[in-house]
Amino acid sequence: DVKVTQSSRYLVKRTGEKVFLECVQDMDHENMFWYRQDPGLGLRLIYFSYDVKMKEKGDIPEGYSVSREKKERFSLILESASTNQTSMYLCASSLINEQFFGPGTRLTVL
Amino acid sequence: GESVGLHLPTLSVQEGDNSIINCAYSNSASDYFIWYKQESGKGPQFIIDIRSNMDKRQGQRVTVLLNKTVKHLSLQIAATQPGDSAVYFCAEAARGGSQGNLIFGKGTKLSVKP
């Protein structure tokens, strides 16, 4: 079975802090994705990556950056966290179309 | 609890009844569709998929129907159980679109009454 893990289930940070969200997949998938999920807005794509060291902006990249130094790991970085970045963050990986999701990180920015 | 279900269309069914969840997709070029289930506090889980060269696909207790003419997708769950309570959403992938990218619907919350 594909396993996608995220470093934290719950995270509380203060405004202005730098935040790292880590995602690891164990199925050698080429594609990895970061989404945020908010009530009434569904899943919104922040960034995705097709290969190591490659990254592409999604629909809402502002305020975020990513890093993919190894195939299995895709990190989401909030350079200076703000209260409007309080959300559920979901990581996913895929080989072709079907995406496999991690359990999510509930981030609260105070 | 999780707030992912707020502001979503809600379907309430009696345990043992059949459920039908609908999804309208936007892109006539989409050729692959997935249904996901998201339980409270968890990430979305794959349920079933279908390609555009089919109009029906069956799994265990679930059936997906695709009507390309009206760009409509439905998920039927037979003999709904309390464990089926979750948010369900569809996703589409467009032929020629960015590799592996899916477009997700907003979701429907299914509540099963015992």
Coordinates of N, CA and C in Angstrom, one line a residue:
Chain A
D1 N 0.8 -1.2 0.0 CA 0.0 0.0 0.0 C 0.9 1.3 0.0
V2 N 0.4 2.2 -0.7 CA 1.1 3.5 -0.7 C 0.9 4.2 0.6
K3 N 2.0 4.7 1.1 CA 1.9 5.5 2.4 C 2.5 6.9 2.2
V4 N 1.6 7.8 2.5 CA 2.1 9.2 2.5 C 2.0 9.7 4.0
T5 N 3.1 10.2 4.5 CA 3.1 10.6 5.9 C 3.4 12.1 5.9
Q6 N 2.9 12.8 6.9 CA 3.1 14.2 7.1 C 3.7 14.4 8.5
S7 N 4.6 15.3 8.7 CA 5.4 15.4 9.9 C 4.6 15.7 11.2
S8 N 3.5 16.4 11.0 CA 2.7 16.8 12.2 C 1.2 16.6 11.9
R9 N 0.4 16.2 12.9 CA -1.0 16.3 12.7 C -1.6 17.6 13.1
Y10 N -1.0 18.2 14.2 CA -1.5 19.5 14.6 C -0.2 20.4 14.9
L11 N -0.4 21.7 14.5 CA 0.8 22.6 14.7 C 0.2 23.9 15.0
V12 N 0.8 24.6 16.0 CA 0.4 26.0 16.4 C 1.6 26.8 16.3
K13 N 1.5 27.9 15.5 CA 2.7 28.8 15.3 C 2.2 30.2 15.5
R14 N 3.2 31.1 15.7 CA 2.8 32.5 15.9 C 3.1 33.3 14.6
T15 N 2.4 34.4 14.4 CA 2.5 35.2 13.2 C 4.0 35.6 13.1
G16 N 4.5 35.5 11.8 CA 5.8 35.9 11.5 C 6.8 34.7 11.6
E17 N 6.4 33.6 12.2 CA 7.4 32.5 12.3 C 7.5 31.8 10.9
K18 N 8.7 31.2 10.7 CA 8.9 30.3 9.6 C 8.4 28.9 9.9
V19 N 7.6 28.4 9.0 CA 7.0 27.1 9.3 C 7.4 26.1 8.2
F20 N 7.8 24.9 8.6 CA 8.1 23.8 7.7 C 7.1 22.7 7.8
L21 N 6.5 22.3 6.7 CA 5.6 21.1 6.7 C 6.3 20.1 5.9
E22 N 6.5 18.9 6.4 CA 7.2 17.8 5.7 C 6.2 16.7 5.2
C23 N 6.5 16.2 4.1 CA 5.7 15.1 3.5 C 6.7 14.1 2.9
V24 N 6.4 12.8 3.2 CA 7.2 11.7 2.7 C 6.3 10.7 2.1
Q25 N 6.7 10.1 0.9 CA 5.9 9.0 0.3 C 6.9 7.9 0.1
D26 N 6.4 6.7 0.1 CA 7.3 5.5 0.1 C 7.0 4.6 -1.2
M27 N 6.4 5.2 -2.2 CA 6.1 4.4 -3.4 C 6.8 4.9 -4.7
D28 N 7.9 5.7 -4.5 CA 8.7 6.1 -5.6 C 7.9 6.9 -6.7
H29 N 6.9 7.6 -6.2 CA 6.0 8.4 -7.1 C 6.8 9.6 -7.6
E30 N 6.6 10.0 -8.9 CA 7.2 11.1 -9.5 C 6.6 12.4 -9.0
N31 N 5.2 12.4 -8.9 CA 4.5 13.6 -8.7 C 4.1 13.8 -7.2
M32 N 4.3 15.0 -6.7 CA 3.9 15.3 -5.3 C 3.2 16.7 -5.3
F33 N 2.2 16.8 -4.4 CA 1.4 18.0 -4.3 C 1.2 18.5 -2.9
W34 N 1.0 19.8 -2.8 CA 0.5 20.4 -1.5 C -0.8 21.2 -1.8
Y35 N -1.8 20.9 -0.9 CA -3.1 21.5 -1.0 C -3.3 22.2 0.4
R36 N -4.2 23.1 0.4 CA -4.8 23.5 1.6 C -6.4 23.4 1.5
Q37 N -7.0 23.0 2.6 CA -8.4 22.7 2.6 C -9.1 23.6 3.6
D38 N -10.1 24.4 3.1 CA -10.8 25.3 4.0 C -12.3 25.1 3.8
P39 N -13.1 25.3 4.8 CA -14.5 25.1 4.7 C -15.1 25.9 3.6
G40 N -15.9 25.3 2.7 CA -16.6 25.9 1.6 C -15.7 26.2 0.4
L41 N -14.4 26.0 0.5 CA -13.5 26.3 -0.6 C -12.9 25.0 -1.2
G42 N -13.1 23.9 -0.5 CA -12.6 22.6 -1.1 C -11.0 22.6 -1.0
L43 N -10.5 21.7 -1.9 CA -9.0 21.6 -2.0 C -8.5 22.6 -3.0
R44 N -7.5 23.3 -2.5 CA -6.8 24.3 -3.4 C -5.4 24.0 -3.5
L45 N -4.9 23.9 -4.8 CA -3.5 23.5 -5.0 C -2.5 24.6 -4.8
I46 N -1.5 24.4 -3.9 CA -0.6 25.4 -3.6 C 0.7 25.3 -4.5
Y47 N 1.3 24.2 -4.5 CA 2.5 23.9 -5.4 C 2.4 22.4 -5.7
F48 N 3.1 22.0 -6.8 CA 3.3 20.6 -7.1 C 4.7 20.4 -7.7
S49 N 5.1 19.2 -7.8 CA 6.4 18.9 -8.3 C 6.4 17.6 -9.1
Y50 N 7.0 17.6 -10.3 CA 7.0 16.4 -11.1 C 8.3 15.6 -11.0
D51 N 9.3 16.2 -10.3 CA 10.6 15.5 -10.2 C 11.4 16.2 -9.2
V52 N 12.5 15.5 -8.8 CA 13.4 16.1 -7.8 C 13.9 17.5 -8.4
K53 N 13.9 18.5 -7.5 CA 14.3 19.8 -7.7 C 13.4 20.6 -8.7
M54 N 12.3 20.0 -9.1 CA 11.4 20.7 -9.9 C 10.2 21.1 -9.1
K55 N 9.6 22.3 -9.4 CA 8.4 22.7 -8.7 C 7.6 23.6 -9.7
E56 N 6.3 23.6 -9.5 CA 5.4 24.4 -10.3 C 4.4 25.0 -9.3
K57 N 4.0 26.3 -9.6 CA 3.0 26.9 -8.8 C 1.6 26.4 -9.2
G58 N 0.8 26.3 -8.1 CA -0.5 25.9 -8.3 C -1.4 27.1 -8.3
D59 N -2.6 27.0 -7.8 CA -3.6 28.1 -7.9 C -3.3 29.2 -6.8
I60 N -2.7 28.8 -5.7 CA -2.6 29.8 -4.6 C -1.2 29.7 -4.0
P61 N -0.1 30.0 -4.8 CA 1.2 29.9 -4.2 C 1.7 31.0 -3.3
E62 N 1.0 32.2 -3.3 CA 1.5 33.3 -2.6 C 1.6 33.0 -1.1
G63 N 2.8 33.4 -0.6 CA 3.0 33.2 0.8 C 3.7 31.9 1.1
Y64 N 3.9 31.0 0.1 CA 4.4 29.7 0.3 C 5.6 29.5 -0.6
S65 N 6.5 28.5 -0.2 CA 7.5 28.0 -1.1 C 7.6 26.5 -0.8
V66 N 8.3 25.8 -1.7 CA 8.5 24.4 -1.6 C 9.9 24.0 -1.8
S67 N 10.2 22.8 -1.4 CA 11.5 22.2 -1.7 C 11.4 20.7 -1.9
R68 N 12.1 20.2 -3.0 CA 12.1 18.8 -3.3 C 13.5 18.4 -3.6
E69 N 14.2 18.1 -2.6 CA 15.6 17.7 -2.7 C 15.8 16.2 -3.0
K70 N 14.8 15.4 -2.5 CA 14.8 14.0 -2.7 C 13.5 13.6 -3.2
K71 N 13.4 12.5 -4.0 CA 12.2 12.1 -4.7 C 11.1 11.8 -3.7
E72 N 11.4 11.3 -2.5 CA 10.3 10.8 -1.6 C 9.9 12.0 -0.7
R73 N 10.5 13.1 -0.7 CA 10.2 14.2 0.3 C 9.9 15.5 -0.4
F74 N 8.7 16.1 0.0 CA 8.3 17.3 -0.5 C 7.9 18.2 0.6
S75 N 8.6 19.3 0.8 CA 8.4 20.2 1.9 C 7.7 21.5 1.5
L76 N 6.8 21.9 2.4 CA 6.1 23.2 2.2 C 6.6 24.2 3.2
I77 N 6.9 25.4 2.8 CA 7.5 26.4 3.7 C 6.7 27.6 3.7
L78 N 6.3 28.1 4.9 CA 5.7 29.3 5.1 C 6.8 30.3 5.6
E79 N 7.2 31.2 4.8 CA 8.4 32.0 5.1 C 8.1 32.9 6.3
S80 N 6.9 33.4 6.4 CA 6.5 34.3 7.5 C 5.0 34.1 7.7
A81 N 4.7 33.2 8.6 CA 3.3 32.7 8.8 C 2.3 33.9 9.1
S82 N 1.1 33.8 8.6 CA 0.1 34.8 8.8 C -1.2 34.1 9.3
T83 N -2.1 34.8 9.9 CA -3.3 34.2 10.4 C -4.2 33.7 9.3
N84 N -4.1 34.3 8.1 CA -4.9 33.7 7.1 C -4.4 32.4 6.4
Q85 N -3.2 32.0 7.0 CA -2.7 30.7 6.6 C -3.1 29.6 7.5
T86 N -3.9 29.9 8.5 CA -4.5 28.9 9.4 C -5.4 28.0 8.5
S87 N -5.2 26.7 8.4 CA -5.9 25.8 7.5 C -5.5 24.4 7.8
M88 N -6.1 23.5 7.0 CA -5.7 22.1 6.9 C -4.8 21.9 5.7
Y89 N -3.6 21.4 5.9 CA -2.7 21.2 4.7 C -2.6 19.7 4.4
L90 N -2.8 19.4 3.2 CA -2.8 18.0 2.7 C -1.7 17.9 1.7
C91 N -0.9 16.8 1.8 CA 0.1 16.4 0.9 C -0.4 15.2 0.1
A92 N -0.1 15.1 -1.2 CA -0.5 13.9 -2.0 C 0.7 13.6 -2.9
S93 N 0.7 12.3 -3.3 CA 1.6 11.9 -4.3 C 0.9 11.0 -5.4
S94 N 1.4 10.9 -6.6 CA 0.8 10.1 -7.6 C 1.9 9.7 -8.6
L95 N 1.5 8.5 -9.3 CA 2.3 8.1 -10.4 C 1.8 8.6 -11.7
I96 N 0.5 8.5 -11.9 CA -0.2 9.0 -13.1 C -1.3 10.0 -12.7
N97 N -2.5 9.4 -12.5 CA -3.6 10.3 -12.1 C -4.1 10.2 -10.7
E98 N -4.2 8.9 -10.2 CA -4.7 8.7 -8.8 C -3.8 9.3 -7.8
Q99 N -4.3 10.2 -7.0 CA -3.4 10.8 -6.0 C -3.7 10.2 -4.6
F100 N -2.7 9.9 -3.9 CA -2.7 9.3 -2.6 C -2.4 10.4 -1.5
F101 N -3.3 10.5 -0.6 CA -3.1 11.6 0.4 C -2.6 11.2 1.7
G102 N -1.9 12.2 2.3 CA -1.5 12.0 3.7 C -2.6 12.3 4.7
P103 N -2.4 12.2 6.0 CA -3.5 12.4 6.9 C -3.8 13.9 7.2
G104 N -2.9 14.8 6.7 CA -3.2 16.2 6.9 C -2.5 16.8 8.1
T105 N -2.2 18.1 8.0 CA -1.6 18.8 9.2 C -2.6 20.0 9.4
R106 N -3.1 20.1 10.6 CA -4.0 21.2 11.0 C -3.1 22.3 11.6
L107 N -2.9 23.4 10.8 CA -2.0 24.5 11.2 C -2.9 25.6 11.7
T108 N -2.5 26.1 12.9 CA -3.1 27.3 13.5 C -2.1 28.3 13.7
V109 N -2.3 29.5 13.1 CA -1.4 30.6 13.3 C -2.0 31.7 14.1
L110 N -1.4 32.0 15.3 CA -1.9 32.9 16.2 C -1.4 34.3 16.0
Chain B
G1 N -14.0 18.9 16.4 CA -13.9 18.0 15.2 C -13.5 18.8 14.0
E2 N -13.4 18.2 12.9 CA -13.0 18.8 11.7 C -14.0 19.7 11.2
S3 N -13.6 20.8 10.5 CA -14.6 21.7 10.0 C -14.7 21.6 8.5
V4 N -14.1 20.5 7.9 CA -14.2 20.4 6.5 C -15.6 20.2 5.9
G5 N -16.5 19.8 6.8 CA -17.9 19.6 6.3 C -18.8 20.8 6.3
L6 N -18.3 21.9 6.9 CA -19.1 23.1 7.0 C -19.4 23.6 5.6
H7 N -20.6 24.2 5.4 CA -21.0 24.9 4.2 C -21.1 24.0 3.0
L8 N -21.2 22.7 3.3 CA -21.3 21.7 2.2 C -22.7 21.2 2.0
P9 N -23.1 20.9 0.8 CA -24.3 20.2 0.6 C -24.3 18.9 1.4
T10 N -25.5 18.6 2.1 CA -25.5 17.5 2.9 C -26.6 16.5 2.5
L11 N -26.3 15.2 2.5 CA -27.2 14.2 2.2 C -27.4 13.3 3.4
S12 N -28.6 13.2 3.9 CA -28.9 12.4 5.1 C -29.7 11.2 4.7
V13 N -29.2 10.0 5.0 CA -29.9 8.8 4.6 C -30.0 7.9 5.8
Q14 N -31.0 6.9 5.7 CA -31.2 6.0 6.8 C -30.2 4.8 6.5
E15 N -29.7 4.2 7.6 CA -28.8 3.1 7.5 C -29.6 2.0 6.7
G16 N -28.9 1.4 5.8 CA -29.5 0.3 4.9 C -30.0 0.8 3.6
D17 N -30.3 2.1 3.5 CA -30.8 2.7 2.3 C -29.6 2.8 1.3
N18 N -30.0 3.1 0.0 CA -29.0 3.4 -1.0 C -28.7 4.9 -1.0
S19 N -27.5 5.3 -1.3 CA -27.2 6.8 -1.3 C -26.7 7.1 -2.8
I20 N -27.1 8.3 -3.2 CA -26.6 8.7 -4.5 C -26.0 10.1 -4.3
I21 N -24.8 10.3 -4.7 CA -24.1 11.6 -4.5 C -23.7 12.0 -5.9
N22 N -24.0 13.3 -6.2 CA -23.9 13.8 -7.6 C -22.7 14.8 -7.7
C23 N -22.2 14.9 -8.9 CA -21.1 15.8 -9.2 C -21.2 16.3 -10.6
A24 N -21.2 17.6 -10.8 CA -21.1 18.1 -12.1 C -19.7 18.6 -12.4
Y25 N -19.1 18.1 -13.5 CA -17.7 18.5 -13.8 C -17.7 19.5 -14.9
S26 N -16.6 20.2 -15.0 CA -16.6 21.4 -15.8 C -15.9 21.3 -17.2
N27 N -15.0 20.4 -17.3 CA -14.2 20.4 -18.5 C -14.5 19.2 -19.4
S28 N -15.0 19.5 -20.6 CA -15.4 18.4 -21.5 C -14.2 17.6 -22.0
A29 N -13.0 18.2 -21.8 CA -11.8 17.4 -22.2 C -11.3 16.5 -21.1
S30 N -12.0 16.5 -19.9 CA -11.6 15.5 -18.9 C -11.9 14.1 -19.3
D31 N -10.9 13.2 -19.0 CA -11.0 11.9 -19.5 C -10.8 10.8 -18.3
Y32 N -10.7 11.3 -17.1 CA -10.5 10.4 -16.0 C -11.1 11.1 -14.8
F33 N -11.8 10.3 -14.0 CA -12.6 10.8 -12.9 C -12.4 9.9 -11.7
I34 N -12.3 10.5 -10.5 CA -12.1 9.8 -9.2 C -13.1 10.2 -8.2
W35 N -13.6 9.3 -7.4 CA -14.3 9.7 -6.2 C -13.4 9.4 -5.0
Y36 N -13.4 10.4 -4.1 CA -12.7 10.3 -2.8 C -13.7 10.4 -1.7
K37 N -13.3 9.7 -0.6 CA -14.0 9.8 0.7 C -13.1 10.4 1.7
Q38 N -13.6 11.4 2.5 CA -12.8 12.0 3.5 C -13.6 11.9 4.9
E39 N -13.1 11.1 5.8 CA -13.6 11.0 7.1 C -13.1 12.1 8.0
S40 N -13.8 12.4 9.0 CA -13.4 13.5 9.9 C -12.0 13.3 10.4
G41 N -11.1 14.3 10.3 CA -9.8 14.2 10.8 C -8.8 13.4 10.0
K42 N -9.2 13.0 8.8 CA -8.3 12.2 7.9 C -8.1 12.8 6.6
G43 N -7.1 12.3 5.9 CA -7.0 12.7 4.5 C -7.9 12.0 3.6
P44 N -8.2 12.5 2.4 CA -9.1 11.9 1.4 C -8.5 10.5 1.0
Q45 N -9.5 9.5 0.8 CA -9.1 8.2 0.4 C -9.8 7.9 -0.9
F46 N -9.1 7.2 -1.8 CA -9.6 6.8 -3.1 C -10.8 5.8 -2.8
I47 N -11.9 6.0 -3.6 CA -12.9 5.0 -3.6 C -13.0 4.2 -4.9
I48 N -13.2 4.9 -6.0 CA -13.3 4.3 -7.3 C -13.0 5.3 -8.3
D49 N -12.6 4.8 -9.5 CA -12.3 5.7 -10.6 C -13.0 5.2 -11.9
I50 N -13.1 6.1 -12.9 CA -13.7 5.7 -14.2 C -13.0 6.5 -15.3
R51 N -12.8 5.9 -16.4 CA -12.3 6.6 -17.6 C -13.5 7.0 -18.5
S52 N -13.2 8.0 -19.3 CA -14.3 8.5 -20.1 C -14.8 7.6 -21.2
N53 N -14.1 6.5 -21.5 CA -14.6 5.5 -22.4 C -15.5 4.5 -21.8
M54 N -15.9 4.7 -20.6 CA -16.9 3.9 -19.9 C -18.0 4.8 -19.4
D55 N -19.2 4.2 -19.1 CA -20.2 5.0 -18.5 C -20.7 4.4 -17.2
K56 N -20.1 3.3 -16.8 CA -20.4 2.7 -15.5 C -19.3 1.8 -15.0
R57 N -19.0 1.9 -13.7 CA -18.0 1.0 -13.1 C -18.5 0.7 -11.7
Q58 N -18.3 -0.6 -11.4 CA -18.8 -1.1 -10.1 C -17.6 -1.5 -9.2
G59 N -17.7 -1.2 -7.9 CA -16.8 -1.7 -7.0 C -17.6 -2.5 -5.9
Q60 N -17.0 -2.6 -4.7 CA -17.7 -3.3 -3.7 C -18.6 -2.3 -3.0
R61 N -19.9 -2.5 -3.2 CA -21.0 -1.6 -2.7 C -21.1 -0.3 -3.3
V62 N -20.2 0.1 -4.2 CA -20.2 1.4 -4.9 C -20.2 1.2 -6.4
T63 N -20.9 2.2 -7.0 CA -21.0 2.2 -8.5 C -20.8 3.7 -8.9
V64 N -20.0 3.9 -9.9 CA -19.9 5.2 -10.4 C -20.5 5.3 -11.8
L65 N -21.3 6.3 -12.1 CA -21.9 6.5 -13.4 C -21.4 7.8 -14.0
L66 N -21.1 7.7 -15.3 CA -20.6 8.9 -16.0 C -21.5 9.2 -17.1
N67 N -22.0 10.4 -17.2 CA -22.8 10.9 -18.3 C -22.1 12.1 -19.0
K68 N -21.4 11.8 -20.0 CA -20.5 12.8 -20.7 C -21.4 13.8 -21.4
T69 N -22.6 13.5 -21.8 CA -23.4 14.4 -22.5 C -23.7 15.6 -21.7
V70 N -24.0 15.4 -20.4 CA -24.4 16.5 -19.5 C -23.3 16.8 -18.5
K71 N -22.1 16.1 -18.7 CA -21.0 16.3 -17.8 C -21.3 16.1 -16.3
H72 N -21.8 14.9 -16.1 CA -22.3 14.6 -14.7 C -21.8 13.2 -14.3
L73 N -21.4 13.2 -13.0 CA -20.9 12.0 -12.4 C -21.7 11.7 -11.2
S74 N -21.9 10.4 -10.9 CA -22.6 10.1 -9.7 C -21.9 8.9 -9.0
L75 N -22.1 8.9 -7.7 CA -21.6 7.8 -6.9 C -22.7 7.2 -6.1
Q76 N -23.0 5.9 -6.4 CA -24.0 5.2 -5.7 C -23.4 4.3 -4.6
I77 N -23.9 4.4 -3.4 CA -23.5 3.5 -2.3 C -24.7 2.6 -1.9
A78 N -24.5 1.3 -2.1 CA -25.6 0.4 -1.7 C -25.5 0.1 -0.2
A79 N -26.7 -0.1 0.4 CA -26.9 -0.5 1.8 C -26.0 0.3 2.7
T80 N -26.2 1.6 2.7 CA -25.3 2.6 3.4 C -25.2 2.2 4.8
Q81 N -24.0 2.3 5.4 CA -23.7 2.0 6.7 C -23.2 3.2 7.5
P82 N -23.3 3.2 8.8 CA -22.7 4.4 9.6 C -21.3 4.7 9.2
G83 N -20.5 3.7 8.9 CA -19.1 4.0 8.6 C -18.9 4.7 7.2
D84 N -20.0 4.8 6.5 CA -20.0 5.6 5.2 C -20.1 7.1 5.5
S85 N -20.4 7.5 6.7 CA -20.6 8.9 7.0 C -19.2 9.6 6.7
A86 N -19.2 10.6 5.9 CA -18.0 11.3 5.5 C -18.3 12.4 4.5
V87 N -17.3 13.1 4.1 CA -17.4 14.0 2.9 C -16.9 13.3 1.7
Y88 N -17.7 13.3 0.6 CA -17.4 12.7 -0.6 C -17.1 13.8 -1.7
F89 N -16.0 13.7 -2.4 CA -15.9 14.6 -3.5 C -15.3 13.9 -4.7
C90 N -15.7 14.5 -5.9 CA -15.2 14.0 -7.1 C -14.0 14.8 -7.6
A91 N -13.2 14.2 -8.5 CA -12.1 14.9 -9.1 C -12.0 14.5 -10.5
E92 N -11.5 15.4 -11.4 CA -11.4 15.1 -12.8 C -10.0 15.5 -13.2
A93 N -9.5 14.7 -14.2 CA -8.2 15.0 -14.9 C -8.4 15.2 -16.3
A94 N -7.9 16.3 -16.8 CA -8.1 16.7 -18.2 C -7.1 16.1 -19.1
R95 N -7.5 15.5 -20.2 CA -6.6 15.0 -21.3 C -5.8 16.2 -21.8
G96 N -4.5 16.1 -21.7 CA -3.6 17.2 -22.2 C -3.4 18.2 -21.1
G97 N -3.9 18.0 -19.9 CA -3.7 18.9 -18.8 C -2.4 18.6 -18.1
S98 N -2.0 19.4 -17.1 CA -0.8 19.2 -16.4 C -0.7 17.8 -15.9
Q99 N 0.4 17.1 -16.0 CA 0.5 15.7 -15.6 C 0.1 15.5 -14.2
G100 N -0.8 14.6 -14.0 CA -1.2 14.2 -12.6 C -2.1 15.2 -11.9
N101 N -2.4 16.4 -12.5 CA -3.2 17.3 -11.8 C -4.6 17.0 -11.8
L102 N -5.3 17.1 -10.7 CA -6.7 16.8 -10.6 C -7.4 18.1 -10.2
I103 N -8.6 18.2 -10.7 CA -9.5 19.4 -10.3 C -10.6 18.8 -9.4
F104 N -10.7 19.3 -8.2 CA -11.6 18.7 -7.2 C -12.9 19.5 -7.1
G105 N -14.0 18.7 -6.9 CA -15.2 19.4 -6.5 C -15.2 19.8 -5.1
K106 N -16.2 20.5 -4.6 CA -16.3 21.0 -3.3 C -16.7 20.0 -2.3
G107 N -17.4 19.0 -2.7 CA -17.8 17.9 -1.8 C -19.2 17.9 -1.3
T108 N -19.7 16.7 -0.9 CA -21.0 16.5 -0.3 C -20.8 15.7 1.0
K109 N -21.5 16.2 2.0 CA -21.4 15.5 3.3 C -22.5 14.5 3.4
L110 N -22.1 13.2 3.6 CA -23.1 12.2 3.8 C -23.2 11.8 5.3
S111 N -24.5 11.9 5.8 CA -24.8 11.5 7.2 C -25.7 10.3 7.2
V112 N -25.3 9.3 7.9 CA -26.1 8.1 7.9 C -26.7 8.0 9.3
K113 N -28.1 7.9 9.3 CA -28.8 7.8 10.5 C -29.0 6.3 10.9
P114 N -28.7 5.9 12.1 CA -28.8 4.5 12.5 C -30.3 4.1 12.7

